[in-house]
mmCIF file of C-alpha atoms in Angstrom:
data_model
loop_
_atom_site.group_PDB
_atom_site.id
_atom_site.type_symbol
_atom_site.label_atom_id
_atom_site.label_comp_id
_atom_site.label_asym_id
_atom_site.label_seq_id
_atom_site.Cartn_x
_atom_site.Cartn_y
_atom_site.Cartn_z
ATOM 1 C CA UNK A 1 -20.108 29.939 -23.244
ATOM 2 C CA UNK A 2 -22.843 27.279 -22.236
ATOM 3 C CA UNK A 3 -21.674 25.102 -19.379
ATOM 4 C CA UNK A 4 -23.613 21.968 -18.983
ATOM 5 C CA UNK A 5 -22.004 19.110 -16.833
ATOM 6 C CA UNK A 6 -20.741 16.190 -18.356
ATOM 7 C CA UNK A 7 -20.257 12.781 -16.768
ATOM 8 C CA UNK A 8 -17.295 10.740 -18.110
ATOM 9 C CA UNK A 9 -17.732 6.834 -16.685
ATOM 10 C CA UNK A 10 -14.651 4.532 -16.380
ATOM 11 C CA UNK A 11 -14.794 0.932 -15.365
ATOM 12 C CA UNK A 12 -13.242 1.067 -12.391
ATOM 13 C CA UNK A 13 -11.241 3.060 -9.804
ATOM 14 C CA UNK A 14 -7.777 2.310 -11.144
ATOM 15 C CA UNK A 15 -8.661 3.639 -15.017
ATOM 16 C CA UNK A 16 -10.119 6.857 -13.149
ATOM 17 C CA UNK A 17 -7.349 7.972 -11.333
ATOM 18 C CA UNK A 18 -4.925 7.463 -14.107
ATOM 19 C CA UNK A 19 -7.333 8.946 -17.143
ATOM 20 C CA UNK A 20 -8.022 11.905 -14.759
ATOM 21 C CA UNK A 21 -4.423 12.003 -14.093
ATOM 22 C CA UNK A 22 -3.587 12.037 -17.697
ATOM 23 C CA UNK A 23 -6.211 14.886 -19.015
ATOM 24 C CA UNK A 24 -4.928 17.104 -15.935
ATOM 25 C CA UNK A 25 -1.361 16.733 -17.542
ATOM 26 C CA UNK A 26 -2.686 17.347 -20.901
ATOM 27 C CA UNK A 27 -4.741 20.031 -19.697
ATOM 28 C CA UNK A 28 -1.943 21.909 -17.684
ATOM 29 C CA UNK A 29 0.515 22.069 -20.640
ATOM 30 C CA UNK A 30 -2.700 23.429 -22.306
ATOM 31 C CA UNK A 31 -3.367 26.408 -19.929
ATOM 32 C CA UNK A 32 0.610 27.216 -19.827
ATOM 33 C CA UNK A 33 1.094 27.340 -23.182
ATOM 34 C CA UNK A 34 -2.327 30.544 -23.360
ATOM 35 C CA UNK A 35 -0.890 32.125 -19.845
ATOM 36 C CA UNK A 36 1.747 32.751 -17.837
ATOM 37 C CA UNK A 37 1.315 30.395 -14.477
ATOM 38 C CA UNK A 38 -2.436 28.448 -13.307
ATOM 39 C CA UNK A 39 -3.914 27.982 -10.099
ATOM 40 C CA UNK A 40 -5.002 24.286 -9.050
ATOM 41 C CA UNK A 41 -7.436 23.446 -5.752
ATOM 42 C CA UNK A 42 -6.586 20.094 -4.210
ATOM 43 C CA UNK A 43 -8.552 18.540 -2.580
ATOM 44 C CA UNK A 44 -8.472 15.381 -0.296
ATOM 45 C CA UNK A 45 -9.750 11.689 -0.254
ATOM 46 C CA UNK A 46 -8.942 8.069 -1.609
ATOM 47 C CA UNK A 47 -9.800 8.752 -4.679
ATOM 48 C CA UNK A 48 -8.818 12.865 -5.005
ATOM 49 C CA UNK A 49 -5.105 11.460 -3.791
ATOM 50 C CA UNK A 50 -5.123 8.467 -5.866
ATOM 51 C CA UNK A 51 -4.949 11.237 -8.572
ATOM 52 C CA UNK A 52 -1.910 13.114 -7.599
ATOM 53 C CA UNK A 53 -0.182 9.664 -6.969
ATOM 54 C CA UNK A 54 -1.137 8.614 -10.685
ATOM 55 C CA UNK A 55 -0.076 12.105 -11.833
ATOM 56 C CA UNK A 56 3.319 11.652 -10.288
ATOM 57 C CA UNK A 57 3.915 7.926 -11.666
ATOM 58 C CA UNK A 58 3.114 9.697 -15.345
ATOM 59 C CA UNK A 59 5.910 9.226 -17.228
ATOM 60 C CA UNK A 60 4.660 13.240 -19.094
ATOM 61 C CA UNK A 61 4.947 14.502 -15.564
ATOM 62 C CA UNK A 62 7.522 16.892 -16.362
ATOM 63 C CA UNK A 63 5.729 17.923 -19.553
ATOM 64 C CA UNK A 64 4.690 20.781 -16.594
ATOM 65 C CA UNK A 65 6.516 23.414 -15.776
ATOM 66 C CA UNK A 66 6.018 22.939 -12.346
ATOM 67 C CA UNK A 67 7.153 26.281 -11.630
ATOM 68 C CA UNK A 68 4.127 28.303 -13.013
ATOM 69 C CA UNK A 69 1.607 26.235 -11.158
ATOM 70 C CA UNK A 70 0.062 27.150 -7.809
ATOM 71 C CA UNK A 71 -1.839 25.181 -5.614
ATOM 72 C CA UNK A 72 -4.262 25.374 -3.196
ATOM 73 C CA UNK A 73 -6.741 23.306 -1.300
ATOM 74 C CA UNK A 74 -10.665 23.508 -0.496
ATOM 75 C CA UNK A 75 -10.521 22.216 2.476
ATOM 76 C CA UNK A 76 -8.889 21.574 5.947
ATOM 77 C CA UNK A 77 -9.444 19.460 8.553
ATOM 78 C CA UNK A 78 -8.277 21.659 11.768
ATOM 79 C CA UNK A 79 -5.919 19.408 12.983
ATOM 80 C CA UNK A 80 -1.733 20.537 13.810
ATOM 81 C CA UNK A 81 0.628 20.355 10.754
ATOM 82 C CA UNK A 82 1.745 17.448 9.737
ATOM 83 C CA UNK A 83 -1.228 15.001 11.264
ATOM 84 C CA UNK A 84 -1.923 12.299 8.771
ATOM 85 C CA UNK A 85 -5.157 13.489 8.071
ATOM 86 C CA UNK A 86 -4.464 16.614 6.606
ATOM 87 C CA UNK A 87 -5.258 16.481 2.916
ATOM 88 C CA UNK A 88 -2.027 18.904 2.573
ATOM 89 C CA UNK A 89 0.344 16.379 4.550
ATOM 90 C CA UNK A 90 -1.302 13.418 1.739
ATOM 91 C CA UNK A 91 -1.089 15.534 -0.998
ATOM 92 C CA UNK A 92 2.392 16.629 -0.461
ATOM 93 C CA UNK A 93 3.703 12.782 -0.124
ATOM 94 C CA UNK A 94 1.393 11.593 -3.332
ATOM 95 C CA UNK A 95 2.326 14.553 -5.749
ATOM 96 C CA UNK A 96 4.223 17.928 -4.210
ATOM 97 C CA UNK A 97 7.188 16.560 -2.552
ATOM 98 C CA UNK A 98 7.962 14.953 -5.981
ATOM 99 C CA UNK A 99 8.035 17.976 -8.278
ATOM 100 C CA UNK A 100 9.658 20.567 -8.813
ATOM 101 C CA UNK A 101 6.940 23.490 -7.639
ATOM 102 C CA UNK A 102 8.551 26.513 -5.223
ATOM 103 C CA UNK A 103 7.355 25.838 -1.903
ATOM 104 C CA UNK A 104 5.923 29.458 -2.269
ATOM 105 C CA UNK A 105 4.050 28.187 -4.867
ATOM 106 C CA UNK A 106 2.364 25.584 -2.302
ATOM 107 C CA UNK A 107 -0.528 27.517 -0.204
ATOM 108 C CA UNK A 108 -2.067 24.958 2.355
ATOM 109 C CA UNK A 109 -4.414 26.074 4.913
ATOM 110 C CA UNK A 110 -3.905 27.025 8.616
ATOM 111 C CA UNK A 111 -3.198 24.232 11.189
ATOM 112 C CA UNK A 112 -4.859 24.294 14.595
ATOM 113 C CA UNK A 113 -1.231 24.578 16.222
ATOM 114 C CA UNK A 114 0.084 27.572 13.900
ATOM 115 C CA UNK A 115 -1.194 30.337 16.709
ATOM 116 C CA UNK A 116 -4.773 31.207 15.401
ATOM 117 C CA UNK A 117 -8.390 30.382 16.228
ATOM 118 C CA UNK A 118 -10.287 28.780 13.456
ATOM 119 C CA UNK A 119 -12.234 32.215 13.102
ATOM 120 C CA UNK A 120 -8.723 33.887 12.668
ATOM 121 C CA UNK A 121 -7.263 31.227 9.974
ATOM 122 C CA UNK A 122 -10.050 31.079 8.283
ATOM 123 C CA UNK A 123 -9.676 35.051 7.756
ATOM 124 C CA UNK A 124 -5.976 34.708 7.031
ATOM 125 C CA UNK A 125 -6.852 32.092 4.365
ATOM 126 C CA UNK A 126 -9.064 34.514 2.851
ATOM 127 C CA UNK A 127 -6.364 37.139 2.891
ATOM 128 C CA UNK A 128 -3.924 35.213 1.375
ATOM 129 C CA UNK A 129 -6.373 34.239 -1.447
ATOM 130 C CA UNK A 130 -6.812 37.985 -2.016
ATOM 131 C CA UNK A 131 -2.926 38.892 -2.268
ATOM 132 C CA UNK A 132 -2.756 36.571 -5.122
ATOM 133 C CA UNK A 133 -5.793 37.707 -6.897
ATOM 134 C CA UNK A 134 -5.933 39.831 -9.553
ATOM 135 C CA UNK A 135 -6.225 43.513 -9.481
ATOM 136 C CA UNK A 136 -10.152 44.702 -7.360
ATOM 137 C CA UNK A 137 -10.412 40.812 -7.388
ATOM 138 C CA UNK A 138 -10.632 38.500 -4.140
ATOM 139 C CA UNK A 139 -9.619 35.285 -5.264
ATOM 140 C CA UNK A 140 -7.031 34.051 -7.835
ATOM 141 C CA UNK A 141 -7.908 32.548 -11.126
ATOM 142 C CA UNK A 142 -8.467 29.040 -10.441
ATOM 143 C CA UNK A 143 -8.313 27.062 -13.579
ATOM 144 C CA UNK A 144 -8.414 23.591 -12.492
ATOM 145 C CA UNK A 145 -10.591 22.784 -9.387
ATOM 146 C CA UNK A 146 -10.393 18.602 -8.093
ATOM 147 C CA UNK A 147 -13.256 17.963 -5.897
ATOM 148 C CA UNK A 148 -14.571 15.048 -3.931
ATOM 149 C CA UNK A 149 -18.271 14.156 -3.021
ATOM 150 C CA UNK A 150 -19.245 12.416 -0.163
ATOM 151 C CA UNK A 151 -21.955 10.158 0.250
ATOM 152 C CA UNK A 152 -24.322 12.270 1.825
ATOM 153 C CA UNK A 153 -23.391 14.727 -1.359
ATOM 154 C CA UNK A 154 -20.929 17.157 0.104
ATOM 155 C CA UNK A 155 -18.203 19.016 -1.269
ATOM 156 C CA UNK A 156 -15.114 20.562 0.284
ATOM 157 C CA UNK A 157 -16.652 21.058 3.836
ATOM 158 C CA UNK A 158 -19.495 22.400 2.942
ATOM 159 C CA UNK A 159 -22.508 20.074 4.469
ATOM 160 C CA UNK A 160 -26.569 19.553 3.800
ATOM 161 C CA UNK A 161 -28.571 21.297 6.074
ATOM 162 C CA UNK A 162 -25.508 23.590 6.769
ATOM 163 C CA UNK A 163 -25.023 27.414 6.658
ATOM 164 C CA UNK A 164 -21.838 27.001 4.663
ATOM 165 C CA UNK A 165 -23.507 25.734 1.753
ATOM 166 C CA UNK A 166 -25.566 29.049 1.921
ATOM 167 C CA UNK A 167 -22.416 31.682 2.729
ATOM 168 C CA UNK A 168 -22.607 34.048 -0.460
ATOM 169 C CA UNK A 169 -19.727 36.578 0.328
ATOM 170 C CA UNK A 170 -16.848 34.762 1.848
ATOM 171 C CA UNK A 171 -14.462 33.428 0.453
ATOM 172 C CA UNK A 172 -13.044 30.861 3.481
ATOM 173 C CA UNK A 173 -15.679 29.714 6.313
ATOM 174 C CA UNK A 174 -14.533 28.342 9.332
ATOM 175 C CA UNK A 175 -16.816 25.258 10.074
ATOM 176 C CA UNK A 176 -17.294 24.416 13.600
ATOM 177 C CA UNK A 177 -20.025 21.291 13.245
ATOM 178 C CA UNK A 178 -19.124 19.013 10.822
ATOM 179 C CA UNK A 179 -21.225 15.663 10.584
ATOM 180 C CA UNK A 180 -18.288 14.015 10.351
ATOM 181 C CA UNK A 181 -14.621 13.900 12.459
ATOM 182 C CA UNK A 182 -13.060 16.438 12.715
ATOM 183 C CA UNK A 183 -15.916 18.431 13.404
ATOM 184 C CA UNK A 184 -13.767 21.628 13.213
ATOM 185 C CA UNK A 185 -12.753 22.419 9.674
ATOM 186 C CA UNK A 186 -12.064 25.367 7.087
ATOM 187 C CA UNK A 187 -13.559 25.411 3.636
ATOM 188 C CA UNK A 188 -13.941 27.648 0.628
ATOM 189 C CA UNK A 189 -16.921 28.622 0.191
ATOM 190 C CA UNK A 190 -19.630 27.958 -2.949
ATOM 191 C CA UNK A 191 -19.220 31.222 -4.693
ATOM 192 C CA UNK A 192 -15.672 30.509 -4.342
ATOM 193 C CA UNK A 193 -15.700 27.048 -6.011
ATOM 194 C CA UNK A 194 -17.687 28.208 -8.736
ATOM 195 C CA UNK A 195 -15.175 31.163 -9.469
ATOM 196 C CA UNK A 196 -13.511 28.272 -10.944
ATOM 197 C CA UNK A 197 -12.456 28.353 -14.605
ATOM 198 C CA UNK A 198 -12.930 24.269 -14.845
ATOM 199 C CA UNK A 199 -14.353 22.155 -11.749
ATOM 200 C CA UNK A 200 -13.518 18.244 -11.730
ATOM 201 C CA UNK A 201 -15.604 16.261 -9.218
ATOM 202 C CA UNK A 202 -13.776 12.514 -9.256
ATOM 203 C CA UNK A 203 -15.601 10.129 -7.327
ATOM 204 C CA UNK A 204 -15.708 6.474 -7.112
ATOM 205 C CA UNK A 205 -17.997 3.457 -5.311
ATOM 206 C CA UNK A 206 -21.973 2.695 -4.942
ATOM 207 C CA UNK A 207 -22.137 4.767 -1.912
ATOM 208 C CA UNK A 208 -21.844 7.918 -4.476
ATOM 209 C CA UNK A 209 -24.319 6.799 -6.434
ATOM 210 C CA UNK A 210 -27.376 8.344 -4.978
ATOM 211 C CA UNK A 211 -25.957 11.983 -4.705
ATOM 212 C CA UNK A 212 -24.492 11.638 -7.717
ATOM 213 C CA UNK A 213 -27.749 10.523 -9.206
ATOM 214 C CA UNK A 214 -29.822 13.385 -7.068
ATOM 215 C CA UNK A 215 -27.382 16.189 -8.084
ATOM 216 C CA UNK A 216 -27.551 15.596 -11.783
ATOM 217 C CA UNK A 217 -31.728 15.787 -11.283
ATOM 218 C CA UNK A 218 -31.899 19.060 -9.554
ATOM 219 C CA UNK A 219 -32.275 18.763 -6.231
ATOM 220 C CA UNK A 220 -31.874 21.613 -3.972
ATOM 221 C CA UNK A 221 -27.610 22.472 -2.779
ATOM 222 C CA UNK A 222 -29.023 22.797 0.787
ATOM 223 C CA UNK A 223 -30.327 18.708 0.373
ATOM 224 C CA UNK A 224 -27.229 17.636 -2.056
ATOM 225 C CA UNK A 225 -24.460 20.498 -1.774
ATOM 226 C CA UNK A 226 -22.759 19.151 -4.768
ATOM 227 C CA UNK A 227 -26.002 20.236 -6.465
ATOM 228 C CA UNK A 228 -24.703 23.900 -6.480
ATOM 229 C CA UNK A 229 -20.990 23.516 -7.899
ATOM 230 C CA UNK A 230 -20.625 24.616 -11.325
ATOM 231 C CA UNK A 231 -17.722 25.987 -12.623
ATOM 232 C CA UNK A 232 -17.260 28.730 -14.876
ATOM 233 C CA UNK A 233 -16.084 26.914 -18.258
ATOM 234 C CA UNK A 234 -16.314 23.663 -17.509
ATOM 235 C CA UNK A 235 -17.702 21.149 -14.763
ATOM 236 C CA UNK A 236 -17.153 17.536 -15.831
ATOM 237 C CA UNK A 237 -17.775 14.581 -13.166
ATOM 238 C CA UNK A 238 -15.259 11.421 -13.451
ATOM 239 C CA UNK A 239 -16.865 9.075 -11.932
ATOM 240 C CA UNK A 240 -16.666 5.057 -12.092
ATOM 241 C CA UNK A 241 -19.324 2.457 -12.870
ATOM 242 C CA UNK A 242 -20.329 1.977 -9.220
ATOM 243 C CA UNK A 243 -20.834 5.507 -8.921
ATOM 244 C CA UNK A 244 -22.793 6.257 -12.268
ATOM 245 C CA UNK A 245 -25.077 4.011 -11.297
ATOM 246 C CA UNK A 246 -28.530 6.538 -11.360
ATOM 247 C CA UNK A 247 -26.999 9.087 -14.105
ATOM 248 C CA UNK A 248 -29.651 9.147 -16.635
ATOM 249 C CA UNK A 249 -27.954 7.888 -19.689
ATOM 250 C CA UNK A 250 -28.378 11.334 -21.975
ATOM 251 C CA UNK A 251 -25.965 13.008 -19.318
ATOM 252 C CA UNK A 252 -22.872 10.810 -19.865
ATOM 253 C CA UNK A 253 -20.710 12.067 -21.917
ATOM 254 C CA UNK A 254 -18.256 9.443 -24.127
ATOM 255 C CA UNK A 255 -15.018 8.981 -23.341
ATOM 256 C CA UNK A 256 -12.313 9.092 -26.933
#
C-alpha cells in the first residue's frame, strides 16, 4: 500500500480540533468493527488536547466502545504524577476521566516520584509496551497515532541535532537534554512512531509553518525530526491556515 502524506487545511483552530475530533470517532468505530480492541498514542499540547476535549463534547462519543481501546502516550515530561504539565494529567481531565475506558486500559508513562531513574522508567516503559505486543513482537499495534510538532519541527521528544531522533532499536529513550523545560523527558522512539498503522500530526499557528513547510520538502529528520515520521498506512497532517502557510499546493489534500 503506497503511503504518501496528505495535508488536510481548516480555517482555523476551532474547525481543527473538532473535524479531527470527529474523523477519530468515525475512524475508531471503523477499526472496532475489523478487530477486536485498538491502540491510540496521545500525545500532549494546546492543540493535541483541544482534540480530546472536542472528542468528549461529541455528541457520537459513545458510538466507542470505550472498553476495547487502549491508550498510550509518546511522550513524558519527567515531572511527579499529577503535576499540571504532564500530558497524562491533561489528557485524563480533557477526554479519559469522561469515558468509560478500564483504567487498565490507560498506560501513562513513569513519573519522576514513582521510585525509578529516568534510565529505569524509560526501560519499564519499554517493557510494558512489549507485554502488550503481539506474539515475537515489541510493541502493540498502534492504529491511531496523534502527534504534535513544534516549531523548531519536533515530535514527541525527539529533538534536531539530537541522538533520539537517530535511536533505531529502542523502543522508549530516556532524554536527559531537552531544548526546552523540562529538560528531562521520556519518548518513543522513531522506529516506534512509524510502527504506527495511521499517524495524525495536528498542528496549528504561523510558528508551524516553516517546519511544516521544510518537512513536506525533504529535509533531513536530524534538521526537521518531523521529517522522518511516517506511518505505516496512513500519515495525514491537520493543520490550519496559519500553519499551511509554505505547503506547496499539490500536497494538500481536499477536505469532503
Amino acid at each position: 500500500m503506497t503511503n504518501e502524506r496528505r495535508v488536510l487545511v481548516h480555517l482555523n483552530k476551532e474547525s481543527l480540533s473538532a473535524s479531527v475530533a470527529a474523523r477519530f470517532i468515525t475512524k475508531t468505530v471503523d477499526i472496532l468493527d475489523d478487530q477486536d480492541a485498538a491502540n491510540v498514542v496521545l500525545t500532549g499540547g494546546s492543540v493535541g488536547i483541544a482534540v480530546l476535549a472536542a472528542i468528549n463534547s461529541s455528541p457520537a462519543r459513545d458510538t466507542i466502545d470505550w472498553g476495547r481501546v487502549s491508550f498510550w502516550w509518546g511522550d513524558e515530561r519527567w515531572v511527579p504524577k499529577g503535576h499540571p504539565d504532564r500530558n497524562e494529567l491533561q489528557a485524563r481531565e480533557a477526554l479519559l476521566d469522561h469515558i468509560s475506558v478500564p483504567e487498565q486500559n490507560v498506560h501513562p508513562f513513569p513519573a519522576s516520584d514513582e521510585g525509578d531513574d529516568l534510565e529505569a522508567a524509560a526501560a519499564r516503559y519499554a517493557a510494558e509496551l512489549a507485554l502488550a505486543a503481539p506474539s515475537g513482537a515489541a510493541l502493540p499495534r498502534f492504529d491511531i497515532t496523534f502527534l504534535g510538532v513544534g516549531p523548531d519541527g519536533h515530535v514527541a521528544s525527539l529533538f534536531p541535532h539530537q541522538s533520539g531522533i537517530r535511536e533505531s532499536q529502542a523502543s522508549v529513550i530516556p532524554i536527559l537534554n531537552a531544548p526546552k523545560p523540562p529538560a528531562e523527558r521520556l519518548s518513543l522512539t522513531r522506529p516506534a512512531l512509524n510502527s504506527s498503522e495511521r499517524v495524525w500530526l495536528v498542528l496549528a499557528g504561523s510558528d508551524k509553518a516553516s517546519a511544516l513547510g521544510l518537512a513536506l520538502a525533504g529535509a533531513s529528520r536530524d534538521e526537521v525530526p518531523v521529517a522522518g515520521i511516517k506511518g505505516r498506512k496512513r500519515t495525514v497532517f491537520f493543520v490550519d491556515s496559519e500553519a499551511a502557510a509554505q505547503v506547496p499546493e499539490n500536497l494538500i489534500a481536499p477536505i469532503y
